[in-house]
Each structure stands twice: as structure tokens, then as C-alpha cells.
Amino acid sequence: MCVARQDGNGRSGSVEREAGADVVLGPAEDGASSSALDVLRRVWGYEHFRGDQARIVDTLVGGGDALVLMPTGGGKSLCYQVPSLVREGTGVVVSPLIALMADQVDALEALGVRAGFLNSTQSPAQRRETEAAYLSGELDLLYLAPERLKVPDTARLLDGGTIALFAIDEAHCVSQWGHDFRPDYLALSVLSERWPGVPRVALTATATAETRTEIADRLQLNEALHVVADFDRPNITYRIVAKDNPRAQLLAFLRGEHAGDAGIVYCLSRASVEQTAAYLTDQGIPALPYHAGLDREVRARNQARFLREDGLVMVATIAFGMGIDKPDVRFVAHLDLPKSIEGYYQETGRAGRDGQPSTAWLAYGLADVVQQRRMIESSDGDAAHRRRAAQHLDALLALCETVTCRREQLLAYFGQPGTGACGNCDTCLDPPESWDGTVPAQKLLSTLVRLERRGQRYGAGHHIDILRGNASQRVTRLGHTDVSTFGIGTDLSETEWRGVIRQLLATGLLTVQGEYGTLCLTETSGEVLRGERTVRLRREAPRAARAGGRGGRAAKAPAAELPAPAADLFERLRAWRAATAKEAGVPAYVVFHDATLRAVALASPTTTADLGGISGVGAAKLERYGDGILAAVAAHSG
Ligand code: ADP
Ligand code: ZN
């Protein structure tokens, strides 16, 4: 069962340790101080804090520190934005996401919040202007790139104003073991020394216990309130399919389930990013490439278009996406295997921040396992590093091959075991069959034994040729038609054999070595050969079922769940929003989120008061857009 994130005071799935932080303001109805709740309602137009937000906000408002682990889309920003408005002075937000600061500031300004940023993209004049605003107390929030803090001038500047709190966003960047280490983050340990009285909150969506300990140590947050939120993202459907013809599979997935939707397609290499983007564009699906090898300008332009326009597909390496808070990303597709479950969860977490149905889709095959194992083996790191990388990969492969609920496995990995089957992942919606693969495994492994006796090692394809009795040129030339296992595996197709090998590799009953990814026996292979261990395998789905939508709960287009008249109004409101956003030069979601427009479409308000009562319509937006939106509603009904 998926536990939906609770509104209000929900604390399910939370692990906490509280120390130090005394909450001084009395709790109001949902546990947050009344002034914090006031701010939430007035500025954001949201009725309640979600999940753990209230507790975190109270701690910071009361002068305490906090370490917050919340999944992407969980609502981390409000945890420091609200206290920055409640406390005297400016909330200083340290973020590595320089490219996004301008958008974040735009979004805050649209809410009537006074915000600014300081980073290397600005001209000296712009910087001076922001500094002056900070010094004269005119900023509620100031975003800073971490490297700024190393500059003595920055510390002096901060001393010249009043700091309400420090928020350290993407706090896992301080972890040297993590996948996203930024040396500049190490300098953040000065915050507690230099400004001991200023509350600090570190936030991240990367969540293993190890990472958390490292963040707490490095940022001196051992005494802070620790909050580990419920990591479930119930609106995301997880699907992992066996890779066959990945492009065709991707196309079928996009056409069948996400026509017209915005989404991200992740590829491992720059070349495949460009080829895939070109392929989708050829097929009539508007797609843009993004990778570190592209011009800075091109990257910035593609990112801006993805954020601002509706329905674009971004094909990218993992260089893209950190901090992308576009709420209406409807799918995240992986054409190659991510390196770890942390990476997978962070990348897929970029889908559906607005809580609407979304899909995480991954195509995965034998070549992926071979390639990743090879990359680990040939990496520069020391033995401990390689072992760690191999463990990360094993955990991910176990997720790919599981015959039980994927969400349950993911959550267990993040320290939430026993959540039960979710009903919203492929293994729940369409349970895979498993079969006894012991005999085929023995046939394969004994082929390896026989070739090893001759001092020979080969890749998967050659073994399949031998087993299927395919006297290819190479098999003949090498005299492998004489191997006693030649032709004993004709009962399985080539695809099925690839599935067997993939799964043996995933479970460590087989491994690969060397530049060519040759197959090798492992310590556990013998157990299978001697009949001491049975091998259960996941049945490869027949080709037809794999191609596209498999009857699961397909994510719906934004308007799909609305009754007809409201759906029409919703489309009209989206058109109004697109025009308004374009005129203001901001992304559409800065004007209003889909969820808010949907609520407006359903309520069809005729007065400012009615409109102001809708979730997501705060005071500043009501003033700025109220007339426009009421006119759009009136035009629709008139
Ligand atoms: P994160 O930074 O954790 O990825 P965000 O702060 O971007 O998440 O929040 C995700 C979405 O949820 C945003 O669209 C935000 O406006 C919305 N949200 C956050 N808190 C609340 C709340 N208390 N009520 C309603 N919507 C909320
Ligand atoms: Zn499930």
C-alpha cells in the first residue's frame, strides 16, 4: 500500500531526533506557529503545511537548526522560505544551482516576496544593486552561490545586514562519497562558527543514512532537528521494461501515454542524447538536447525553453535536472541504466512535483549490465571505491529484476521497510511470471567452464550462439561446434537467453571482465552447477506486451480528469496563462500551477473573494492576475 503524503500534521514515515531547538511560538491549529501559517495562507495561498513542514518551520522560527531529508517535490523550499518571512532579516539561501537562481527569484517576486541573488552571472552593477537592497533590509530572501562565501567581502556584506537564517540547499553536495560532491560546500562549515546565533537548515533529497550522517558532521548539525520525511511519491508510476528496440519502445511509450506532455529522457552518452533528440524530432515529438558538451548558451536556451514552453521533451545526460523545479514534468524516461538507486530516485523524482499522475519509465537490458560492470572495473578509484560502486549497481539491478513491488523496494532502500505492495508500479499492475531457470543457468555456466578449460573467454553473444547451435563463422573457426553444450539450448530464443544472462549477471552468479565484457564465473556459480542452488528468473514479456502502454494506470493529460465544461475552461485558462507568462518573460508555472488552474476551472469563480479562496492563489497573485483570470472565466461562461 502506498501511504499518501499527509497534509497538516501527518508524521507517517518520519524518523526524527530532536535536540537543541526550543520552539518558542505556540502551535496554531496545524502545529505551526500562527504567524507562519498566516504567511503561508497570505503569500502562497496554501491552507495547510504539508507533512513535516510545520515542525521544521517552527524550529527555524524559534531559532533552532534542522537537517531535512525530503524527496524531490516534497516541499522543501517552503521550509526555509516561510521562516525567512516570519523572522526578522533576510534568509540567505546557499545553492549550487546558479542557472536557476533568476527563475527562483522570479517565482518569489510573483508571490510578492522580495528576493535577490548574487552569483557570477551578474554584472557588477546588478550585484551592487542586490547588495544595497540587502544592506537596507529590503530583501526577504537572498540566494548565494557557495563559492561566494569564500570571498571575505561576502562575509562582510552579510554582517552589514540582518540574517534571518541560512538555508543550505542540495546539502548532499557536501558529501565526498556522494554522486554530487562540490568542494565549495566544505567551506560551509564556517557558517556555524562565524554566525553562531543564526539558525541553519540543510536540505536534500538524497537520503541514505550514510549521507545524512556525513552532512550532519560536516555542517555541524548533530544537535539539530533531524527530519526524514516519507519518501514515497505516490503519484509516480514506476515501470522498468526489458530493452529490446529502445527507441521504438520510447516512441511507443511517449505516443501511447504521454502525447503532448513535458518530460525528460535520460541517456548515458552525449552522442545518444543528440541522436535520440533528433530521432524524436523526426517523429514529430518536439525534443531538445542537453549535455555538458554543448555550448553554455545552447544549454541555457534549451533549459529556458523547457521551463517556459508547454509540452517539450528534454533529452539529456544527468548534467541536466538538478534543481529543475518545473512542477508539470509528466514523465522521466531512462534509456540507459542509472548508476545507483539514489541517482534513479533523484532523476525520476523530477516527474510530477505538482502531485499529478506521472510516469518513471526505464528500459534496461543485458548490454547495460555489461557496460556498467565494465565501467566500474576500469574506473580510476581505489578498491573501496569500486566496491562501493558495485554495491550501488547491485542494489539497482535487484530493483530492475524484482518480481515484487518496485515502490516497496525503493522505500525499503531509503529506510522505510514493509510498506506493502503499492498497486501503482508495473510489478503490481501486471505481475511478472517467474520460472525455474536452474537448468538453462547450468547449461550456460557449464559452457563457460568448458571454454575456460581451453583458456578461452567470450562475450554473451558467442555463448548464445554455442547454446543455440548456431554454427557462426566464429564458432566454426574456433572449433566450438565440438563443445559438448553446442546446441543444447535451442528451447530458448536468443532474447530469452539474453534475459537469462542478464539476470545471472544482476544476481552475481556470473560476472564480466575486460574491455570486451567477457563472461566469467564467480564464487557462487559453482553452487548452481552442483545443483545446490536453484535459480528463479523473471519471464521476459512477449514482444507485443513490451512495446508500449500495458494497460496500467496511464498518466493522464492534465485536463483529462475534468468534466467536459471544466476541461474547456482549463484549456482556456492555460492559454491565458501562456500569454501572461510570455508577456512577463517567466515560466508558465510561475504565474499559476496546473493544480491551481484546475481548481479554478472546477470552481469557475465569479468574484475576487471566491478566487482568493482557491489553493495556490495568494494575495500578490490575486492582485496581479485576479482580473485577468476572472475575465477568462467570464468569457468562457458568457
Ligand atoms: P522540493 O524543493 O522539495 O522538491 P518544492 O518546494 O518545489 O519541493 O515543492 C513542490 C511543490 O509542492 C511546489 O509546487 C510547491 O508549491 C508545492 N507545495 C509545497 N508545500 C505545499 C503546501 N503546504 N501546500 C500546497 N502545496 C505545497
Ligand atoms: Zn507496486
XYZ file of C-alpha atoms and ligand atoms in Angstrom:
666
model
C 0.000 0.000 0.000
C 1.230 3.479 -0.722
C 0.894 5.852 2.139
C -0.128 9.117 0.572
C 1.726 12.100 1.889
C -0.443 13.603 4.528
C -1.415 17.187 4.759
C -1.479 19.035 8.016
C 0.280 17.301 10.770
C 0.964 13.931 9.190
C 4.093 12.309 10.517
C 3.897 8.911 8.978
C 7.199 7.505 7.952
C 9.164 10.133 9.804
C 12.237 9.364 11.756
C 13.259 12.168 13.968
C 15.695 13.158 16.565
C 15.171 16.374 18.321
C 17.656 18.300 20.349
C 18.633 21.847 20.946
C 15.806 23.559 19.174
C 13.274 25.074 21.524
C 10.114 26.113 19.812
C 9.156 29.449 21.246
C 5.998 30.292 19.363
C 2.868 28.500 20.427
C 1.457 25.997 17.960
C -1.573 27.027 15.974
C -4.099 24.619 14.522
C -1.749 22.658 12.331
C 1.204 22.692 14.599
C 2.947 25.664 13.030
C 3.196 28.996 14.743
C 0.247 31.187 13.889
C 2.333 33.809 12.113
C 3.956 31.134 9.933
C 0.547 29.797 8.987
C -0.585 33.340 8.268
C 2.317 33.811 5.914
C 1.616 30.508 4.187
C -2.009 31.452 3.616
C -1.483 35.059 2.691
C 1.586 34.772 0.471
C 1.246 31.315 -1.058
C -2.487 30.899 -0.747
C -1.995 27.391 0.703
C -4.270 26.362 3.514
C -2.009 23.960 5.454
C 1.553 22.927 5.880
C 2.293 19.530 4.429
C 3.789 16.606 6.294
C 6.786 17.723 8.315
C 6.883 21.313 7.087
C 5.181 22.730 10.178
C 7.687 21.216 12.563
C 10.661 22.382 10.549
C 9.256 25.876 10.133
C 8.589 26.133 13.883
C 12.084 25.007 14.739
C 13.667 27.613 12.496
C 11.306 30.379 13.516
C 12.265 29.577 17.101
C 15.968 29.871 16.328
C 16.832 26.145 16.085
C 18.700 24.259 13.359
C 17.356 21.480 11.159
C 18.513 18.791 8.756
C 15.779 17.919 6.288
C 15.647 14.890 4.019
C 12.626 15.051 1.771
C 12.004 13.568 -1.645
C 12.046 15.824 -4.671
C 8.698 17.569 -4.808
C 8.167 17.096 -1.090
C 8.036 20.832 -0.422
C 11.470 21.702 0.897
C 11.550 25.317 -0.258
C 8.684 26.436 1.952
C 10.584 25.057 4.956
C 13.050 27.945 4.740
C 11.072 30.494 2.748
C 8.281 30.837 5.296
C 10.618 31.264 8.314
C 12.632 33.811 6.326
C 9.484 35.900 6.075
C 8.488 35.376 9.694
C 11.894 36.111 11.226
C 13.499 39.499 11.151
C 16.060 39.996 8.402
C 16.933 38.132 5.219
C 17.006 34.369 4.678
C 20.305 33.518 2.983
C 19.981 30.505 0.694
C 23.148 28.749 -0.426
C 22.521 26.875 -3.651
C 24.800 25.419 -6.332
C 22.135 25.955 -8.966
C 23.301 29.224 -10.376
C 21.435 28.826 -13.626
C 18.146 28.604 -11.773
C 18.514 31.470 -9.339
C 16.934 34.018 -11.628
C 13.868 31.797 -12.079
C 13.620 31.151 -8.347
C 13.737 34.862 -7.676
C 11.098 35.490 -10.383
C 8.818 32.916 -8.805
C 9.187 34.555 -5.394
C 8.628 38.022 -6.769
C 5.442 36.806 -8.426
C 4.282 35.957 -4.903
C 5.188 39.416 -3.661
C 8.287 38.180 -1.832
C 11.335 40.447 -2.035
C 14.180 38.296 -3.302
C 17.570 38.658 -4.962
C 20.630 36.630 -5.852
C 24.394 37.026 -6.016
C 26.377 34.896 -8.442
C 28.902 35.028 -11.240
C 26.311 35.518 -13.985
C 25.617 39.093 -12.875
C 27.190 42.334 -13.955
C 28.931 44.347 -11.196
C 26.098 46.882 -11.355
C 23.443 44.204 -10.796
C 25.459 42.832 -7.911
C 25.788 46.228 -6.290
C 22.071 46.779 -6.596
C 21.298 43.491 -4.834
C 23.880 44.194 -2.148
C 22.381 47.601 -1.470
C 18.904 46.087 -1.203
C 20.205 43.536 1.286
C 22.005 46.133 3.392
C 18.966 48.349 3.644
C 16.821 45.445 4.777
C 14.737 45.261 1.612
C 15.217 41.562 0.911
C 13.318 38.652 2.423
C 15.492 36.104 0.637
C 18.972 36.233 -0.849
C 20.309 33.357 -2.973
C 24.071 32.848 -2.947
C 26.382 30.557 -4.891
C 28.554 28.590 -2.407
C 31.823 29.953 -3.793
C 30.678 33.458 -2.825
C 31.052 32.546 0.835
C 34.772 32.036 0.448
C 35.174 35.651 -0.586
C 35.846 37.804 2.519
C 33.759 40.615 1.030
C 30.690 38.401 1.159
C 31.065 37.756 4.874
C 31.484 41.474 5.476
C 28.437 42.182 3.358
C 26.336 39.675 5.292
C 27.489 41.240 8.557
C 26.208 44.576 7.318
C 22.604 43.357 7.285
C 20.441 41.051 9.383
C 20.491 37.337 8.596
C 17.200 35.612 9.372
C 18.586 32.123 8.719
C 20.915 30.141 6.480
C 19.396 27.533 4.186
C 21.835 25.096 2.584
C 20.072 23.626 -0.403
C 21.231 20.397 -2.108
C 23.146 19.682 1.093
C 24.369 16.282 -0.159
C 26.896 18.247 -2.255
C 28.990 18.363 0.931
C 29.364 14.572 0.849
C 32.626 13.440 -0.642
C 31.300 9.957 -1.210
C 28.135 11.151 -2.823
C 27.482 11.466 -6.517
C 27.469 15.227 -6.495
C 30.355 16.464 -4.393
C 31.177 20.168 -4.639
C 34.391 21.258 -2.900
C 32.929 24.724 -2.276
C 30.418 23.130 0.057
C 33.152 22.181 2.518
C 33.591 25.878 3.249
C 30.048 25.972 4.649
C 31.317 24.724 7.990
C 32.261 28.354 8.682
C 28.617 29.328 8.985
C 28.166 27.952 12.473
C 31.475 29.406 13.651
C 31.094 32.832 12.226
C 27.342 33.258 12.846
C 26.627 31.016 15.812
C 23.291 32.646 16.625
C 21.772 32.281 13.152
C 19.573 29.208 12.609
C 20.705 26.887 9.840
C 18.738 24.383 7.805
C 20.312 21.885 5.401
C 18.028 20.264 2.829
C 18.466 17.390 0.411
C 16.544 14.727 -1.456
C 19.394 12.230 -1.262
C 18.564 10.117 1.618
C 20.579 7.176 2.800
C 21.580 7.102 6.459
C 25.232 7.369 5.450
C 24.733 10.593 3.543
C 22.721 12.047 6.393
C 25.468 11.366 8.938
C 28.057 12.899 6.693
C 26.007 16.060 6.155
C 25.344 16.414 9.886
C 29.044 16.038 10.699
C 30.349 18.368 8.075
C 27.796 21.098 8.668
C 27.770 20.778 12.477
C 24.142 19.739 12.565
C 24.398 16.875 15.009
C 22.316 18.760 17.561
C 19.766 19.908 15.000
C 16.227 18.665 14.459
C 16.579 15.775 12.015
C 13.614 15.118 9.785
C 13.458 12.220 7.372
C 10.205 12.650 5.503
C 8.104 9.964 3.940
C 9.970 9.278 0.711
C 7.024 7.931 -1.185
C 5.925 9.714 -4.355
C 2.513 8.082 -4.740
C 1.619 9.890 -7.964
C 4.591 8.404 -9.838
C 4.034 5.071 -11.581
C 7.290 3.102 -11.784
C 7.900 0.970 -14.870
C 11.019 -0.925 -15.858
C 10.927 -2.748 -19.177
C 13.316 -5.164 -20.837
C 15.238 -3.295 -23.513
C 14.605 -4.598 -26.978
C 14.476 -1.817 -29.504
C 14.838 1.113 -27.130
C 13.965 3.924 -29.499
C 10.831 2.229 -30.750
C 9.909 1.405 -27.175
C 10.431 5.014 -26.130
C 8.376 6.276 -29.039
C 5.525 3.891 -28.224
C 5.651 4.978 -24.597
C 5.558 8.688 -25.464
C 2.825 8.344 -28.081
C 0.759 5.909 -26.100
C 0.872 7.526 -22.697
C 2.322 10.989 -22.837
C 1.386 12.632 -26.104
C 1.846 16.386 -25.756
C 3.366 16.143 -22.277
C 6.572 17.679 -20.995
C 9.165 15.181 -19.840
C 12.810 14.245 -19.557
C 14.613 11.403 -21.349
C 17.947 10.482 -19.785
C 20.757 8.898 -21.820
C 24.255 7.975 -20.702
C 26.294 9.473 -23.524
C 26.311 12.796 -25.291
C 26.087 11.073 -28.654
C 22.969 9.166 -27.722
C 21.415 12.372 -26.332
C 21.838 14.065 -29.697
C 20.711 11.067 -31.731
C 17.656 10.491 -29.581
C 16.629 14.151 -29.644
C 16.970 14.186 -33.432
C 15.032 10.947 -33.737
C 12.123 12.215 -31.618
C 12.024 15.479 -33.539
C 11.886 13.481 -36.798
C 8.968 11.561 -35.368
C 7.104 14.783 -34.693
C 7.785 14.968 -30.966
C 9.345 18.325 -30.055
C 12.609 17.470 -28.279
C 15.745 19.366 -27.239
C 19.210 18.012 -26.365
C 21.126 18.919 -23.207
C 24.592 17.759 -22.179
C 27.797 19.225 -20.810
C 29.431 19.205 -24.252
C 27.019 21.733 -25.692
C 27.722 25.456 -25.705
C 26.812 27.140 -22.494
C 24.454 29.371 -24.443
C 22.704 26.493 -26.178
C 22.275 24.720 -22.862
C 20.836 27.817 -21.215
C 18.477 28.358 -24.137
C 17.253 24.764 -24.178
C 16.731 24.762 -20.447
C 14.825 28.036 -20.601
C 12.599 26.709 -23.392
C 11.909 23.509 -21.491
C 10.878 25.517 -18.435
C 8.829 28.082 -20.289
C 7.101 26.227 -23.091
C 4.487 23.554 -22.658
C 4.965 20.011 -23.883
C 8.696 19.876 -24.699
C 10.787 16.747 -24.225
C 14.305 17.294 -22.882
C 16.757 14.577 -23.910
C 19.703 14.870 -21.553
C 22.597 13.400 -19.681
C 22.452 13.672 -15.919
C 24.114 17.064 -16.315
C 20.520 18.247 -16.611
C 17.933 18.450 -13.932
C 19.339 19.282 -10.543
C 17.062 21.872 -9.048
C 14.724 21.933 -12.032
C 11.516 22.644 -10.189
C 9.177 22.640 -13.157
C 6.114 21.157 -11.489
C 4.427 19.623 -14.545
C 7.104 17.223 -15.819
C 4.808 14.285 -16.639
C 7.419 11.600 -17.256
C 11.059 10.785 -16.752
C 12.368 8.085 -19.087
C 15.750 6.376 -18.820
C 17.196 4.839 -21.955
C 20.266 3.686 -20.024
C 20.752 2.350 -16.548
C 21.433 4.951 -13.844
C 24.420 4.270 -11.575
C 22.587 3.884 -8.296
C 19.170 3.860 -6.695
C 19.906 7.320 -5.277
C 20.518 8.596 -8.796
C 17.431 6.837 -10.153
C 15.210 8.211 -7.396
C 16.515 11.721 -7.732
C 16.138 11.714 -11.503
C 12.677 10.123 -11.525
C 11.657 12.444 -8.675
C 11.706 15.313 -11.154
C 8.418 13.971 -12.509
C 5.127 15.082 -11.022
C 6.130 17.626 -8.426
C 2.613 19.004 -8.724
C 1.237 15.731 -7.378
C -0.484 14.806 -10.662
C -0.131 11.301 -12.169
C 3.281 10.862 -13.773
C 5.459 8.017 -15.024
C 9.015 6.898 -14.350
C 9.981 4.599 -17.216
C 13.267 2.736 -17.593
C 14.403 0.426 -20.384
C 17.125 -1.909 -19.295
C 18.997 -4.745 -20.959
C 21.950 -7.093 -20.926
C 24.278 -4.569 -22.574
C 23.588 -2.089 -19.763
C 24.750 -4.508 -17.103
C 27.859 -5.439 -19.074
C 28.685 -1.800 -19.722
C 28.224 -0.661 -16.126
C 30.207 -3.546 -14.690
C 32.972 -2.796 -17.145
C 32.949 0.904 -16.303
C 33.299 0.119 -12.612
C 36.110 -2.319 -13.236
C 38.089 0.143 -15.309
C 37.408 3.205 -13.123
C 40.257 5.177 -11.571
C 39.133 4.906 -7.977
C 40.693 2.585 -5.408
C 39.348 -0.846 -4.451
C 36.985 0.580 -1.830
C 35.548 2.987 -4.354
C 34.979 0.208 -6.872
C 33.377 -1.987 -4.248
C 31.007 0.794 -3.348
C 30.129 1.449 -6.960
C 29.469 -2.270 -7.424
C 27.163 -2.321 -4.389
C 25.236 0.649 -5.753
C 24.835 -1.106 -9.079
C 23.769 -4.377 -7.429
C 21.031 -2.613 -5.492
C 19.746 -1.038 -8.678
C 19.871 -4.326 -10.600
C 17.905 -6.003 -7.820
C 15.251 -3.339 -8.312
C 15.212 -3.956 -12.064
C 14.837 -7.729 -11.719
C 12.429 -7.822 -8.810
C 9.174 -9.730 -9.132
C 7.666 -7.850 -6.175
C 6.533 -4.239 -5.785
C 9.121 -1.752 -7.034
C 7.969 1.058 -4.773
C 8.236 -1.155 -1.729
C 11.846 -1.939 -2.649
C 12.681 1.683 -3.278
C 11.229 2.804 0.020
C 12.950 -0.003 1.897
C 16.215 1.181 0.395
C 15.571 4.620 1.851
C 14.849 3.214 5.282
C 11.069 2.730 5.055
C 10.666 -1.054 5.011
C 7.414 -3.006 4.946
C 5.175 -0.526 3.139
C 3.446 -3.332 1.214
C 2.556 -3.641 -2.464
C 1.625 -0.250 -3.934
C -0.738 -1.022 -6.788
C 0.905 1.679 -8.897
C 4.049 0.118 -10.348
C 4.412 -2.359 -13.197
C 5.014 -5.382 -10.999
C 1.833 -4.609 -9.038
C -0.289 -3.712 -12.071
C 0.936 -6.537 -14.252
C 2.711 -9.105 -12.081
C 5.599 -10.763 -13.898
C 5.763 -14.519 -14.077
C 8.797 -16.201 -12.709
C 10.129 -19.564 -13.852
C 12.715 -22.091 -12.763
C 15.815 -21.161 -14.728
C 18.162 -23.558 -12.971
C 18.688 -25.852 -15.961
C 19.359 -23.080 -18.515
C 21.677 -21.437 -15.971
C 23.564 -24.731 -15.631
C 23.806 -25.084 -19.407
C 25.264 -21.611 -19.713
C 27.647 -21.911 -16.788
C 28.950 -25.276 -17.939
C 29.654 -23.764 -21.348
C 31.806 -21.214 -19.547
C 33.561 -23.975 -17.610
C 34.331 -25.831 -20.823
C 35.714 -22.787 -22.579
C 37.717 -21.752 -19.517
C 39.364 -25.166 -19.550
C 40.586 -24.286 -23.017
C 41.781 -20.978 -21.593
C 39.128 -19.077 -23.528
C 36.615 -16.368 -22.564
C 33.900 -14.819 -24.687
C 31.010 -12.389 -24.514
C 27.312 -13.132 -24.239
C 26.612 -13.389 -27.979
C 29.144 -16.130 -28.561
C 27.785 -18.225 -25.713
C 24.285 -17.857 -27.057
C 25.484 -18.998 -30.497
C 27.016 -22.107 -28.962
C 23.981 -22.926 -26.855
C 21.548 -22.384 -29.700
C 23.696 -24.469 -32.036
C 24.378 -21.574 -34.350
C 27.487 -22.570 -36.288
C 28.509 -18.986 -36.968
C 31.792 -18.248 -38.684
C 33.467 -17.612 -35.387
C 32.007 -20.663 -33.655
C 33.226 -22.836 -36.519
C 36.641 -21.226 -36.784
C 37.250 -21.707 -33.074
C 36.097 -25.311 -33.202
C 33.322 -24.592 -30.715
C 30.890 -26.867 -32.533
C 32.738 -29.589 -30.635
C 31.951 -28.158 -27.205
C 29.574 -30.622 -25.569
C 26.998 -27.907 -24.826
C 26.766 -26.933 -28.513
C 23.102 -26.860 -29.484
C 21.675 -27.913 -26.111
C 19.818 -24.618 -25.647
C 17.539 -24.476 -28.683
C 14.499 -24.450 -26.390
C 15.098 -20.776 -25.608
C 15.129 -17.905 -28.093
C 18.054 -15.547 -28.330
C 16.093 -12.892 -26.417
C 15.316 -15.381 -23.688
C 18.968 -16.336 -23.433
C 19.912 -12.692 -23.130
C 17.389 -12.426 -20.322
C 18.959 -15.421 -18.559
C 22.457 -13.956 -18.833
C 21.297 -10.510 -17.748
C 19.634 -11.894 -14.658
C 22.599 -14.077 -13.747
C 24.799 -11.002 -14.047
C 22.374 -8.996 -11.939
C 22.410 -11.555 -9.160
C 26.175 -12.117 -9.199
C 26.037 -15.708 -10.431
C 28.058 -14.501 -13.376
C 30.294 -11.513 -13.960
C 32.062 -9.728 -16.794
C 35.669 -8.750 -17.250
C 37.892 -6.783 -19.510
C 37.457 -4.394 -22.345
C 35.175 -6.708 -24.303
C 32.909 -7.625 -21.441
C 33.731 -11.329 -21.479
C 31.667 -13.546 -19.201
C 33.339 -15.115 -16.152
C 32.318 -17.499 -13.408
C 32.009 -16.203 -9.858
C 32.394 -17.871 -6.465
C 28.685 -18.626 -6.391
C 28.474 -20.085 -9.907
C 29.605 -23.439 -8.538
C 26.552 -23.704 -6.291
C 24.315 -23.632 -9.345
C 26.482 -26.068 -11.285
C 26.482 -28.527 -8.416
C 22.719 -28.261 -8.080
C 22.952 -26.714 -4.596
C 21.088 -23.647 -5.633
C 18.023 -23.078 -7.778
C 17.656 -20.025 -9.957
C 14.303 -18.264 -10.286
C 14.075 -15.930 -13.221
C 11.678 -13.286 -14.365
C 9.960 -14.256 -17.593
C 10.681 -11.894 -20.439
C 7.409 -10.339 -21.544
C 6.348 -11.206 -25.089
C 7.279 -8.564 -27.588
C 3.793 -7.178 -28.115
C 3.247 -6.521 -24.442
C 6.565 -4.794 -24.117
C 6.111 -2.290 -26.871
C 4.041 0.330 -25.186
C 1.213 1.064 -22.805
C 0.426 -2.094 -20.940
C -2.986 -1.252 -19.687
C -1.522 0.138 -16.486
C -2.768 3.318 -14.950
C -1.535 5.549 -17.709
C -0.736 9.073 -16.633
C -3.445 11.344 -17.862
C -3.149 14.533 -19.819
C -3.634 17.496 -17.484
C -7.246 18.139 -18.476
C -8.290 14.524 -18.721
C -9.910 14.053 -15.339
C -12.051 17.172 -15.562
C -15.696 17.057 -16.662
C -16.177 18.493 -20.152
C -17.110 22.138 -19.380
C -14.336 22.465 -16.793
C -11.875 20.844 -19.198
C -12.687 23.509 -21.796
C -12.241 26.243 -19.244
C -8.977 24.681 -18.110
C -7.650 24.836 -21.667
C -8.745 28.458 -21.941
C -7.012 29.253 -18.649
C -3.851 27.568 -19.876
C -3.913 29.708 -22.979
C -4.395 32.800 -20.817
C -1.510 31.672 -18.618
C 0.775 31.059 -21.612
C 0.114 34.576 -22.930
C 0.533 36.152 -19.486
C 3.771 34.280 -18.797
C 5.167 35.169 -22.191
C 4.448 38.830 -21.668
C 6.131 38.765 -18.252
C 9.035 36.641 -19.523
C 8.583 33.983 -16.839
C 7.800 30.248 -16.981
C 4.088 29.462 -17.089
C 4.140 27.774 -13.684
C 5.386 30.991 -12.085
C 2.008 32.503 -12.972
C -0.057 29.551 -11.671
C 0.449 25.813 -11.357
C -1.732 23.357 -13.290
C -3.267 22.244 -9.997
C -4.402 25.799 -9.278
C -5.813 26.292 -12.790
C -7.640 23.003 -12.472
C -9.196 24.137 -9.184
C -10.202 27.430 -10.817
C -11.729 25.558 -13.761
C -13.795 23.427 -11.403
C -14.938 26.267 -9.163
C -15.488 28.745 -12.006
C -15.301 31.713 -9.587
C -17.033 34.990 -10.405
C -15.736 37.208 -7.607
C -12.303 38.140 -6.302
C -13.228 36.673 -2.922
C -14.124 33.291 -4.461
C -10.929 33.289 -6.475
C -8.845 34.162 -3.401
C -10.196 31.100 -1.625
C -8.612 28.718 -4.126
C -5.426 26.906 -3.126
C -2.393 28.488 -4.746
C -3.958 31.941 -5.137
C -2.138 34.165 -2.625
C -2.609 37.876 -2.059
C 0.007 39.098 -4.572
C -1.224 36.825 -7.348
C -4.812 37.770 -6.641
C -3.925 41.395 -7.084
C -1.768 40.857 -10.138
C -3.776 38.263 -12.032
C -7.218 38.327 -10.407
C -8.884 40.489 -13.028
C -7.275 38.633 -15.910
C -8.316 35.240 -14.680
C -11.858 36.321 -13.794
C -12.182 37.788 -17.270
C -11.072 34.473 -18.776
C -13.654 32.631 -16.668
C -16.382 35.114 -17.588
C -15.537 34.903 -21.295
C -15.893 31.151 -21.052
C -19.274 31.154 -19.350
C -20.582 34.092 -21.381
P 11.167 20.291 -3.308
O 12.033 21.515 -3.232
O 11.155 19.509 -2.046
O 11.457 19.449 -4.494
P 9.119 22.201 -3.729
O 9.473 23.091 -2.610
O 9.484 22.618 -5.111
O 9.674 20.750 -3.468
O 7.560 21.915 -3.639
C 6.925 21.038 -4.545
C 5.560 21.567 -4.915
O 4.653 21.450 -3.816
C 5.588 23.029 -5.285
O 4.764 23.169 -6.409
C 5.021 23.731 -4.066
O 4.414 24.948 -4.404
C 4.026 22.697 -3.541
N 3.829 22.809 -2.091
C 4.774 22.791 -1.144
N 4.244 22.899 0.085
C 2.910 22.986 -0.079
C 1.774 23.130 0.833
N 1.948 23.198 2.148
N 0.544 23.183 0.284
C 0.371 23.118 -1.054
N 1.380 22.996 -1.957
C 2.624 22.932 -1.479
Zn 3.983 -1.643 -6.554
